[in-house]
mmCIF file with all atom_site columns, C-alpha atoms and ligand atoms in Angstrom:
data_model
loop_
_atom_site.group_PDB
_atom_site.id
_atom_site.type_symbol
_atom_site.label_atom_id
_atom_site.label_alt_id
_atom_site.label_comp_id
_atom_site.label_asym_id
_atom_site.label_entity_id
_atom_site.label_seq_id
_atom_site.pdbx_PDB_ins_code
_atom_site.Cartn_x
_atom_site.Cartn_y
_atom_site.Cartn_z
_atom_site.occupancy
_atom_site.B_iso_or_equiv
_atom_site.pdbx_formal_charge
_atom_site.auth_seq_id
_atom_site.auth_comp_id
_atom_site.auth_asym_id
_atom_site.auth_atom_id
_atom_site.pdbx_PDB_model_num
ATOM   1   C  CA  . MET M 1 1   ? -12.598 5.285   -6.889 1.00 0.00 ? 67  MET M CA  1
ATOM   2   C  CA  . THR M 1 2   ? -14.367 6.345   -3.696 1.00 0.00 ? 68  THR M CA  1
ATOM   3   C  CA  . LEU M 1 3   ? -12.467 6.661   -0.455 1.00 0.00 ? 69  LEU M CA  1
ATOM   4   C  CA  . TRP M 1 4   ? -14.093 3.492   0.859  1.00 0.00 ? 70  TRP M CA  1
ATOM   5   C  CA  . LYS M 1 5   ? -13.401 1.455   -2.265 1.00 0.00 ? 71  LYS M CA  1
ATOM   6   C  CA  . GLU M 1 6   ? -9.802  2.609   -2.285 1.00 0.00 ? 72  GLU M CA  1
ATOM   7   C  CA  . ALA M 1 7   ? -9.423  1.715   1.397  1.00 0.00 ? 73  ALA M CA  1
ATOM   8   C  CA  . ALA M 1 8   ? -10.905 -1.739  0.833  1.00 0.00 ? 74  ALA M CA  1
ATOM   9   C  CA  . HIS M 1 9   ? -8.647  -2.212  -2.186 1.00 0.00 ? 75  HIS M CA  1
ATOM   10  C  CA  . GLN M 1 10  ? -5.571  -1.291  -0.161 1.00 0.00 ? 76  GLN M CA  1
ATOM   11  C  CA  . LEU M 1 11  ? -6.611  -3.616  2.652  1.00 0.00 ? 77  LEU M CA  1
ATOM   12  C  CA  . ARG M 1 12  ? -6.969  -6.553  0.304  1.00 0.00 ? 78  ARG M CA  1
ATOM   13  C  CA  . ARG M 1 13  ? -3.471  -5.874  -1.038 1.00 0.00 ? 79  ARG M CA  1
ATOM   14  C  CA  . ALA M 1 14  ? -2.093  -5.426  2.474  1.00 0.00 ? 80  ALA M CA  1
ATOM   15  C  CA  . ALA M 1 15  ? -3.739  -8.585  3.839  1.00 0.00 ? 81  ALA M CA  1
ATOM   16  C  CA  . SER M 1 16  ? -0.719  -10.828 3.435  1.00 0.00 ? 82  SER M CA  1
ATOM   17  C  CA  . ARG M 1 17  ? 1.947   -8.176  3.924  1.00 0.00 ? 83  ARG M CA  1
ATOM   18  C  CA  . THR M 1 18  ? 2.798   -5.405  6.329  1.00 0.00 ? 84  THR M CA  1
ATOM   19  C  CA  . VAL M 1 19  ? -0.092  -2.977  6.435  1.00 0.00 ? 85  VAL M CA  1
ATOM   20  C  CA  . SER M 1 20  ? 0.776   0.109   4.510  1.00 0.00 ? 86  SER M CA  1
ATOM   21  C  CA  . VAL M 1 21  ? -2.018  2.485   3.631  1.00 0.00 ? 87  VAL M CA  1
ATOM   22  C  CA  . ASP M 1 22  ? -2.393  6.042   2.546  1.00 0.00 ? 88  ASP M CA  1
ATOM   23  C  CA  . ARG M 1 23  ? -2.743  8.402   5.532  1.00 0.00 ? 89  ARG M CA  1
ATOM   24  C  CA  . ARG M 1 24  ? -5.701  10.068  3.826  1.00 0.00 ? 90  ARG M CA  1
ATOM   25  C  CA  . HIS M 1 25  ? -7.723  6.932   4.421  1.00 0.00 ? 91  HIS M CA  1
ATOM   26  C  CA  . ILE M 1 26  ? -7.477  6.940   8.170  1.00 0.00 ? 92  ILE M CA  1
ATOM   27  C  CA  . SER M 1 27  ? -8.835  10.454  8.495  1.00 0.00 ? 93  SER M CA  1
ATOM   28  C  CA  . GLY M 1 28  ? -12.326 9.040   9.122  1.00 0.00 ? 94  GLY M CA  1
ATOM   29  C  CA  . LEU M 1 29  ? -11.272 7.091   12.213 1.00 0.00 ? 95  LEU M CA  1
ATOM   30  C  CA  . SER M 1 30  ? -12.002 8.212   15.733 1.00 0.00 ? 96  SER M CA  1
ATOM   31  C  CA  . GLY M 1 31  ? -9.029  9.417   17.796 1.00 0.00 ? 97  GLY M CA  1
ATOM   32  C  CA  . ALA M 1 32  ? -8.732  6.167   19.753 1.00 0.00 ? 98  ALA M CA  1
ATOM   33  C  CA  . ARG M 1 33  ? -8.887  3.980   16.678 1.00 0.00 ? 99  ARG M CA  1
ATOM   34  C  CA  . LYS M 1 34  ? -6.427  6.191   14.826 1.00 0.00 ? 100 LYS M CA  1
ATOM   35  C  CA  . GLN M 1 35  ? -3.904  5.901   17.626 1.00 0.00 ? 101 GLN M CA  1
ATOM   36  C  CA  . LEU M 1 36  ? -4.302  2.142   17.774 1.00 0.00 ? 102 LEU M CA  1
ATOM   37  C  CA  . PHE M 1 37  ? -4.082  1.835   14.040 1.00 0.00 ? 103 PHE M CA  1
ATOM   38  C  CA  . GLN M 1 38  ? -0.835  3.770   13.947 1.00 0.00 ? 104 GLN M CA  1
ATOM   39  C  CA  . SER M 1 39  ? 0.642   1.872   16.895 1.00 0.00 ? 105 SER M CA  1
ATOM   40  C  CA  . ASN M 1 40  ? 3.013   -0.973  16.179 1.00 0.00 ? 106 ASN M CA  1
ATOM   41  C  CA  . LYS M 1 41  ? 1.958   -2.680  19.385 1.00 0.00 ? 107 LYS M CA  1
ATOM   42  C  CA  . ILE M 1 42  ? -1.068  -4.335  17.849 1.00 0.00 ? 108 ILE M CA  1
ATOM   43  C  CA  . SER M 1 43  ? -1.134  -7.030  15.235 1.00 0.00 ? 109 SER M CA  1
ATOM   44  C  CA  . GLN M 1 44  ? -1.816  -6.570  11.569 1.00 0.00 ? 110 GLN M CA  1
ATOM   45  C  CA  . ALA M 1 45  ? -5.111  -8.430  11.873 1.00 0.00 ? 111 ALA M CA  1
ATOM   46  C  CA  . VAL M 1 46  ? -6.259  -6.116  14.639 1.00 0.00 ? 112 VAL M CA  1
ATOM   47  C  CA  . ARG M 1 47  ? -5.246  -3.065  12.657 1.00 0.00 ? 113 ARG M CA  1
ATOM   48  C  CA  . ARG M 1 48  ? -7.167  -4.313  9.652  1.00 0.00 ? 114 ARG M CA  1
ATOM   49  C  CA  . ASP M 1 49  ? -10.257 -4.877  11.743 1.00 0.00 ? 115 ASP M CA  1
ATOM   50  C  CA  . LEU M 1 50  ? -10.148 -1.499  13.473 1.00 0.00 ? 116 LEU M CA  1
ATOM   51  C  CA  . TYR M 1 51  ? -9.419  0.193   10.206 1.00 0.00 ? 117 TYR M CA  1
ATOM   52  C  CA  . VAL M 1 52  ? -12.353 -1.326  8.377  1.00 0.00 ? 118 VAL M CA  1
ATOM   53  C  CA  . ARG M 1 53  ? -14.733 -0.782  11.275 1.00 0.00 ? 119 ARG M CA  1
ATOM   54  C  CA  . GLY M 1 54  ? -13.647 2.828   11.653 1.00 0.00 ? 120 GLY M CA  1
ATOM   55  C  CA  . ILE M 1 55  ? -14.107 3.625   7.992  1.00 0.00 ? 121 ILE M CA  1
ATOM   56  C  CA  . ALA M 1 56  ? -17.413 1.800   7.953  1.00 0.00 ? 122 ALA M CA  1
ATOM   57  C  CA  . GLN M 1 57  ? -18.607 3.765   10.960 1.00 0.00 ? 123 GLN M CA  1
ATOM   58  C  CA  . SER M 1 58  ? -17.679 7.112   9.496  1.00 0.00 ? 124 SER M CA  1
ATOM   59  C  CA  . ARG M 1 59  ? -19.259 6.214   6.181  1.00 0.00 ? 125 ARG M CA  1
ATOM   60  C  CA  . ARG M 1 60  ? -22.477 4.573   7.284  1.00 0.00 ? 126 ARG M CA  1
ATOM   61  C  CA  . GLN M 1 61  ? -23.004 6.016   10.762 1.00 0.00 ? 127 GLN M CA  1
ATOM   62  C  CA  . PHE M 1 62  ? -24.174 2.562   11.784 1.00 0.00 ? 128 PHE M CA  1
ATOM   63  C  CA  . SER M 1 63  ? -24.486 3.500   15.436 1.00 0.00 ? 129 SER M CA  1
ATOM   64  C  CA  . VAL M 1 64  ? -27.864 5.111   14.763 1.00 0.00 ? 130 VAL M CA  1
ATOM   65  C  CA  . THR M 1 65  ? -29.435 1.642   14.771 1.00 0.00 ? 131 THR M CA  1
ATOM   66  C  CA  . SER M 1 66  ? -28.803 -0.280  17.953 1.00 0.00 ? 132 SER M CA  1
ATOM   67  C  CA  . ALA M 1 67  ? -28.511 -4.044  17.980 1.00 0.00 ? 133 ALA M CA  1
ATOM   68  C  CA  . ALA M 1 68  ? -31.371 -4.125  20.459 1.00 0.00 ? 134 ALA M CA  1
ATOM   69  C  CA  . ALA M 1 69  ? -33.663 -2.685  17.802 1.00 0.00 ? 135 ALA M CA  1
ATOM   70  C  CA  . HIS M 1 70  ? -33.273 -5.880  15.757 1.00 0.00 ? 136 HIS M CA  1
ATOM   71  C  CA  . GLY M 1 71  ? -34.681 -9.296  16.168 1.00 0.00 ? 137 GLY M CA  1
ATOM   72  C  CA  . HIS M 1 72  ? -38.234 -8.468  15.090 1.00 0.00 ? 138 HIS M CA  1
ATOM   73  C  CA  . ILE M 1 73  ? -39.773 -10.881 12.677 1.00 0.00 ? 139 ILE M CA  1
ATOM   74  C  CA  . THR M 1 74  ? -43.251 -11.162 11.233 1.00 0.00 ? 140 THR M CA  1
ATOM   75  C  CA  . PRO M 1 75  ? -45.239 -14.299 12.061 1.00 0.00 ? 141 PRO M CA  1
ATOM   76  C  CA  . PRO M 1 76  ? -45.760 -16.247 8.833  1.00 0.00 ? 142 PRO M CA  1
ATOM   77  C  CA  . LYS M 1 77  ? -49.227 -16.411 7.313  1.00 0.00 ? 143 LYS M CA  1
ATOM   78  C  CA  . PRO M 1 78  ? -50.742 -19.913 7.220  1.00 0.00 ? 144 PRO M CA  1
ATOM   79  C  CA  . GLY M 1 79  ? -49.533 -21.696 4.111  1.00 0.00 ? 145 GLY M CA  1
ATOM   80  C  CA  . GLU M 1 80  ? -46.679 -19.248 3.550  1.00 0.00 ? 146 GLU M CA  1
ATOM   81  C  CA  . GLU M 1 81  ? -44.247 -20.571 6.137  1.00 0.00 ? 147 GLU M CA  1
ATOM   82  C  CA  . ILE M 1 82  ? -40.607 -20.986 5.108  1.00 0.00 ? 148 ILE M CA  1
ATOM   83  C  CA  . ASN M 1 83  ? -38.493 -23.472 7.035  1.00 0.00 ? 149 ASN M CA  1
ATOM   84  C  CA  . VAL M 1 84  ? -35.068 -22.481 8.290  1.00 0.00 ? 150 VAL M CA  1
ATOM   85  C  CA  . SER M 1 85  ? -32.766 -24.201 10.770 1.00 0.00 ? 151 SER M CA  1
ATOM   86  C  CA  . PHE M 1 86  ? -29.791 -23.046 12.786 1.00 0.00 ? 152 PHE M CA  1
ATOM   87  C  CA  . ILE M 1 87  ? -27.117 -25.299 14.264 1.00 0.00 ? 153 ILE M CA  1
ATOM   88  C  CA  . ASP M 1 88  ? -25.398 -23.644 17.193 1.00 0.00 ? 154 ASP M CA  1
ATOM   89  C  CA  . LYS M 1 89  ? -21.751 -24.010 18.130 1.00 0.00 ? 155 LYS M CA  1
ATOM   90  C  CA  . ASP M 1 90  ? -22.601 -26.961 20.396 1.00 0.00 ? 156 ASP M CA  1
ATOM   91  C  CA  . GLY M 1 91  ? -24.205 -28.812 17.501 1.00 0.00 ? 157 GLY M CA  1
ATOM   92  C  CA  . GLU M 1 92  ? -27.772 -28.221 18.725 1.00 0.00 ? 158 GLU M CA  1
ATOM   93  C  CA  . ARG M 1 93  ? -30.292 -27.752 15.904 1.00 0.00 ? 159 ARG M CA  1
ATOM   94  C  CA  . TYR M 1 94  ? -33.198 -25.286 16.060 1.00 0.00 ? 160 TYR M CA  1
ATOM   95  C  CA  . ASP M 1 95  ? -35.986 -25.357 13.462 1.00 0.00 ? 161 ASP M CA  1
ATOM   96  C  CA  . PHE M 1 96  ? -38.222 -22.372 12.706 1.00 0.00 ? 162 PHE M CA  1
ATOM   97  C  CA  . GLN M 1 97  ? -40.986 -21.386 10.329 1.00 0.00 ? 163 GLN M CA  1
ATOM   98  C  CA  . VAL M 1 98  ? -40.567 -17.806 9.185  1.00 0.00 ? 164 VAL M CA  1
ATOM   99  C  CA  . SER M 1 99  ? -41.928 -15.277 6.694  1.00 0.00 ? 165 SER M CA  1
ATOM   100 C  CA  . GLU M 1 100 ? -40.509 -14.192 3.364  1.00 0.00 ? 166 GLU M CA  1
ATOM   101 C  CA  . GLY M 1 101 ? -38.256 -11.160 3.854  1.00 0.00 ? 167 GLY M CA  1
ATOM   102 C  CA  . ASP M 1 102 ? -37.035 -11.993 7.364  1.00 0.00 ? 168 ASP M CA  1
ATOM   103 C  CA  . ASN M 1 103 ? -33.257 -11.986 7.578  1.00 0.00 ? 169 ASN M CA  1
ATOM   104 C  CA  . LEU M 1 104 ? -31.184 -14.574 9.429  1.00 0.00 ? 170 LEU M CA  1
ATOM   105 C  CA  . LEU M 1 105 ? -29.914 -12.115 12.038 1.00 0.00 ? 171 LEU M CA  1
ATOM   106 C  CA  . ASP M 1 106 ? -33.432 -11.066 13.017 1.00 0.00 ? 172 ASP M CA  1
ATOM   107 C  CA  . ILE M 1 107 ? -34.627 -14.675 13.085 1.00 0.00 ? 173 ILE M CA  1
ATOM   108 C  CA  . ALA M 1 108 ? -31.721 -15.740 15.301 1.00 0.00 ? 174 ALA M CA  1
ATOM   109 C  CA  . GLN M 1 109 ? -32.112 -12.825 17.702 1.00 0.00 ? 175 GLN M CA  1
ATOM   110 C  CA  . ALA M 1 110 ? -35.892 -13.158 17.893 1.00 0.00 ? 176 ALA M CA  1
ATOM   111 C  CA  . ASN M 1 111 ? -35.358 -16.749 18.992 1.00 0.00 ? 177 ASN M CA  1
ATOM   112 C  CA  . ASP M 1 112 ? -32.557 -15.992 21.460 1.00 0.00 ? 178 ASP M CA  1
ATOM   113 C  CA  . LEU M 1 113 ? -29.866 -17.762 19.498 1.00 0.00 ? 179 LEU M CA  1
ATOM   114 C  CA  . GLU M 1 114 ? -26.317 -16.632 20.024 1.00 0.00 ? 180 GLU M CA  1
ATOM   115 C  CA  . MET M 1 115 ? -25.785 -14.227 17.123 1.00 0.00 ? 181 MET M CA  1
ATOM   116 C  CA  . GLU M 1 116 ? -24.380 -10.915 18.228 1.00 0.00 ? 182 GLU M CA  1
ATOM   117 C  CA  . GLY M 1 117 ? -25.035 -8.612  15.278 1.00 0.00 ? 183 GLY M CA  1
ATOM   118 C  CA  . ALA M 1 118 ? -22.753 -5.939  16.743 1.00 0.00 ? 184 ALA M CA  1
ATOM   119 C  CA  . CYS M 1 119 ? -23.386 -3.344  14.036 1.00 0.00 ? 185 CYS M CA  1
ATOM   120 C  CA  . GLY M 1 120 ? -27.156 -3.795  14.081 1.00 0.00 ? 186 GLY M CA  1
ATOM   121 C  CA  . GLY M 1 121 ? -27.304 -5.320  10.621 1.00 0.00 ? 187 GLY M CA  1
ATOM   122 C  CA  . SER M 1 122 ? -25.449 -2.538  8.809  1.00 0.00 ? 188 SER M CA  1
ATOM   123 C  CA  . CYS M 1 123 ? -22.932 -4.851  7.137  1.00 0.00 ? 189 CYS M CA  1
ATOM   124 C  CA  . ALA M 1 124 ? -20.121 -3.287  9.160  1.00 0.00 ? 190 ALA M CA  1
ATOM   125 C  CA  . CYS M 1 125 ? -18.937 -6.196  11.329 1.00 0.00 ? 191 CYS M CA  1
ATOM   126 C  CA  . SER M 1 126 ? -18.683 -9.954  10.980 1.00 0.00 ? 192 SER M CA  1
ATOM   127 C  CA  . THR M 1 127 ? -20.472 -11.049 14.148 1.00 0.00 ? 193 THR M CA  1
ATOM   128 C  CA  . CYS M 1 128 ? -23.478 -12.398 12.252 1.00 0.00 ? 194 CYS M CA  1
ATOM   129 C  CA  . HIS M 1 129 ? -21.321 -14.839 10.265 1.00 0.00 ? 195 HIS M CA  1
ATOM   130 C  CA  . VAL M 1 130 ? -23.192 -18.020 9.293  1.00 0.00 ? 196 VAL M CA  1
ATOM   131 C  CA  . ILE M 1 131 ? -22.133 -21.036 7.273  1.00 0.00 ? 197 ILE M CA  1
ATOM   132 C  CA  . VAL M 1 132 ? -24.706 -22.414 4.856  1.00 0.00 ? 198 VAL M CA  1
ATOM   133 C  CA  . GLU M 1 133 ? -24.772 -26.213 5.077  1.00 0.00 ? 199 GLU M CA  1
ATOM   134 C  CA  . ASP M 1 134 ? -26.118 -26.994 1.600  1.00 0.00 ? 200 ASP M CA  1
ATOM   135 C  CA  . ALA M 1 135 ? -24.126 -25.665 -1.361 1.00 0.00 ? 201 ALA M CA  1
ATOM   136 C  CA  . GLU M 1 136 ? -27.180 -25.822 -3.640 1.00 0.00 ? 202 GLU M CA  1
ATOM   137 C  CA  . LEU M 1 137 ? -29.213 -23.586 -1.346 1.00 0.00 ? 203 LEU M CA  1
ATOM   138 C  CA  . TYR M 1 138 ? -26.194 -21.331 -0.897 1.00 0.00 ? 204 TYR M CA  1
ATOM   139 C  CA  . ASP M 1 139 ? -26.227 -20.750 -4.674 1.00 0.00 ? 205 ASP M CA  1
ATOM   140 C  CA  . ARG M 1 140 ? -29.858 -19.578 -4.480 1.00 0.00 ? 206 ARG M CA  1
ATOM   141 C  CA  . ILE M 1 141 ? -28.981 -16.687 -2.173 1.00 0.00 ? 207 ILE M CA  1
ATOM   142 C  CA  . PRO M 1 142 ? -28.260 -13.460 -4.076 1.00 0.00 ? 208 PRO M CA  1
ATOM   143 C  CA  . GLU M 1 143 ? -24.499 -12.967 -4.307 1.00 0.00 ? 209 GLU M CA  1
ATOM   144 C  CA  . PRO M 1 144 ? -22.770 -10.912 -1.599 1.00 0.00 ? 210 PRO M CA  1
ATOM   145 C  CA  . ASP M 1 145 ? -21.891 -7.358  -2.603 1.00 0.00 ? 211 ASP M CA  1
ATOM   146 C  CA  . ASP M 1 146 ? -18.436 -5.809  -2.098 1.00 0.00 ? 212 ASP M CA  1
ATOM   147 C  CA  . ASP M 1 147 ? -19.280 -4.529  1.380  1.00 0.00 ? 213 ASP M CA  1
ATOM   148 C  CA  . GLU M 1 148 ? -20.370 -7.961  2.565  1.00 0.00 ? 214 GLU M CA  1
ATOM   149 C  CA  . ASN M 1 149 ? -17.286 -9.581  1.039  1.00 0.00 ? 215 ASN M CA  1
ATOM   150 C  CA  . ASP M 1 150 ? -15.056 -7.065  2.786  1.00 0.00 ? 216 ASP M CA  1
ATOM   151 C  CA  . MET M 1 151 ? -16.618 -7.903  6.146  1.00 0.00 ? 217 MET M CA  1
ATOM   152 C  CA  . LEU M 1 152 ? -16.549 -11.640 5.464  1.00 0.00 ? 218 LEU M CA  1
ATOM   153 C  CA  . ASP M 1 153 ? -12.795 -11.331 4.929  1.00 0.00 ? 219 ASP M CA  1
ATOM   154 C  CA  . LEU M 1 154 ? -12.578 -10.479 8.635  1.00 0.00 ? 220 LEU M CA  1
ATOM   155 C  CA  . ALA M 1 155 ? -14.689 -13.388 9.862  1.00 0.00 ? 221 ALA M CA  1
ATOM   156 C  CA  . PHE M 1 156 ? -13.140 -16.251 11.795 1.00 0.00 ? 222 PHE M CA  1
ATOM   157 C  CA  . GLY M 1 157 ? -13.482 -19.646 10.146 1.00 0.00 ? 223 GLY M CA  1
ATOM   158 C  CA  . LEU M 1 158 ? -14.482 -18.309 6.739  1.00 0.00 ? 224 LEU M CA  1
ATOM   159 C  CA  . THR M 1 159 ? -15.727 -21.034 4.387  1.00 0.00 ? 225 THR M CA  1
ATOM   160 C  CA  . GLU M 1 160 ? -16.859 -21.150 0.762  1.00 0.00 ? 226 GLU M CA  1
ATOM   161 C  CA  . THR M 1 161 ? -20.488 -21.022 1.894  1.00 0.00 ? 227 THR M CA  1
ATOM   162 C  CA  . SER M 1 162 ? -20.101 -18.274 4.495  1.00 0.00 ? 228 SER M CA  1
ATOM   163 C  CA  . ARG M 1 163 ? -22.505 -15.336 4.559  1.00 0.00 ? 229 ARG M CA  1
ATOM   164 C  CA  . LEU M 1 164 ? -23.438 -12.522 6.881  1.00 0.00 ? 230 LEU M CA  1
ATOM   165 C  CA  . GLY M 1 165 ? -26.764 -13.381 8.482  1.00 0.00 ? 231 GLY M CA  1
ATOM   166 C  CA  . CYS M 1 166 ? -28.063 -9.830  8.351  1.00 0.00 ? 232 CYS M CA  1
ATOM   167 C  CA  . GLN M 1 167 ? -27.691 -9.811  4.571  1.00 0.00 ? 233 GLN M CA  1
ATOM   168 C  CA  . VAL M 1 168 ? -29.578 -13.044 3.882  1.00 0.00 ? 234 VAL M CA  1
ATOM   169 C  CA  . LYS M 1 169 ? -33.325 -12.609 3.509  1.00 0.00 ? 235 LYS M CA  1
ATOM   170 C  CA  . MET M 1 170 ? -35.567 -15.623 3.483  1.00 0.00 ? 236 MET M CA  1
ATOM   171 C  CA  . LYS M 1 171 ? -37.543 -16.362 0.345  1.00 0.00 ? 237 LYS M CA  1
ATOM   172 C  CA  . LYS M 1 172 ? -39.576 -19.297 -0.871 1.00 0.00 ? 238 LYS M CA  1
ATOM   173 C  CA  . ASP M 1 173 ? -36.807 -21.041 -2.772 1.00 0.00 ? 239 ASP M CA  1
ATOM   174 C  CA  . LEU M 1 174 ? -34.671 -21.035 0.380  1.00 0.00 ? 240 LEU M CA  1
ATOM   175 C  CA  . ASP M 1 175 ? -37.198 -23.283 2.130  1.00 0.00 ? 241 ASP M CA  1
ATOM   176 C  CA  . GLY M 1 176 ? -35.242 -25.824 4.180  1.00 0.00 ? 242 GLY M CA  1
ATOM   177 C  CA  . LEU M 1 177 ? -32.147 -23.640 4.563  1.00 0.00 ? 243 LEU M CA  1
ATOM   178 C  CA  . VAL M 1 178 ? -29.794 -24.850 7.296  1.00 0.00 ? 244 VAL M CA  1
ATOM   179 C  CA  . VAL M 1 179 ? -27.057 -22.570 8.628  1.00 0.00 ? 245 VAL M CA  1
ATOM   180 C  CA  . ARG M 1 180 ? -24.362 -23.282 11.157 1.00 0.00 ? 246 ARG M CA  1
ATOM   181 C  CA  . LEU M 1 181 ? -23.137 -20.676 13.622 1.00 0.00 ? 247 LEU M CA  1
ATOM   182 C  CA  . PRO M 1 182 ? -19.333 -20.560 13.754 1.00 0.00 ? 248 PRO M CA  1
ATOM   183 C  CA  . ALA M 1 183 ? -17.486 -21.499 16.939 1.00 0.00 ? 249 ALA M CA  1
ATOM   184 C  CA  . MET M 1 184 ? -16.456 -17.880 17.418 1.00 0.00 ? 250 MET M CA  1
ATOM   185 C  CA  . THR M 1 185 ? -16.818 -14.461 15.857 1.00 0.00 ? 251 THR M CA  1
ATOM   186 C  CA  . ARG M 1 186 ? -14.582 -11.435 15.895 1.00 0.00 ? 252 ARG M CA  1
ATOM   187 C  CA  . ASN M 1 187 ? -15.810 -8.296  17.577 1.00 0.00 ? 253 ASN M CA  1
ATOM   188 C  CA  . LEU M 1 188 ? -12.895 -6.043  18.423 1.00 0.00 ? 254 LEU M CA  1
ATOM   189 C  CA  . GLN M 1 189 ? -13.456 -2.722  20.118 1.00 0.00 ? 255 GLN M CA  1
ATOM   190 C  CA  . ALA M 1 190 ? -10.876 0.008   20.618 1.00 0.00 ? 256 ALA M CA  1
ATOM   191 C  CA  . SER M 1 191 ? -11.439 -0.236  24.385 1.00 0.00 ? 257 SER M CA  1
ATOM   192 C  CA  . ASP M 1 192 ? -10.145 -3.845  24.346 1.00 0.00 ? 258 ASP M CA  1
ATOM   193 C  CA  . PHE M 1 193 ? -6.627  -2.572  23.686 1.00 0.00 ? 259 PHE M CA  1
ATOM   194 C  CA  . LYS M 1 194 ? -6.060  0.173   26.225 1.00 0.00 ? 260 LYS M CA  1
HETATM 195 FE FE1 . FES H 2 .   ? -22.874 -6.618  11.541 1.00 0.00 ? 440 FES H FE1 1
HETATM 196 FE FE2 . FES H 2 .   ? -24.374 -8.356  10.113 1.00 0.00 ? 440 FES H FE2 1
HETATM 197 S  S1  . FES H 2 .   ? -24.702 -7.591  12.082 1.00 0.00 ? 440 FES H S1  1
HETATM 198 S  S2  . FES H 2 .   ? -22.580 -7.322  9.528  1.00 0.00 ? 440 FES H S2  1
#
């Protein structure tokens, strides 16, 4: 089992108990995160979040792609438009016509909707959490992989039709997709806990 898989496995087991993980697995964390992780002053949920984010950072080096670099979508060709709608946390609905291959994070950011995408679409945070309204359309989206499931575990307000927006690419049979933005997302940074 890779270091990452083992860490994720331990986190799942630790989720409902006191966090207890092998010291080997925190070697990839930055100094600040390591100190916070080892401190008893922060909650288990915070430790889990910092732990996962730290490992994800060291593994994927997600900082090379800034969030500002996202949000670019291709205008759809006439006749090839795919309809997608977002409902924001105030219940306001926004309808768009997009191209095949655009992901929900890019669509939201290109249209100035409130979707943070803190890791720049690297599947290393949960700030692009969306809730798919229609279960039938949800079933047409390719299943989330282990990395996405691990990040979804950290999302606030997780539901049975939750996905990470950056991992959902539009395609023809998702025409009419409606996603709701959750009331809040979690984006913890080590600097929040000085
Ligand atoms: Fe971080 Fe989607 S933007 S997981």
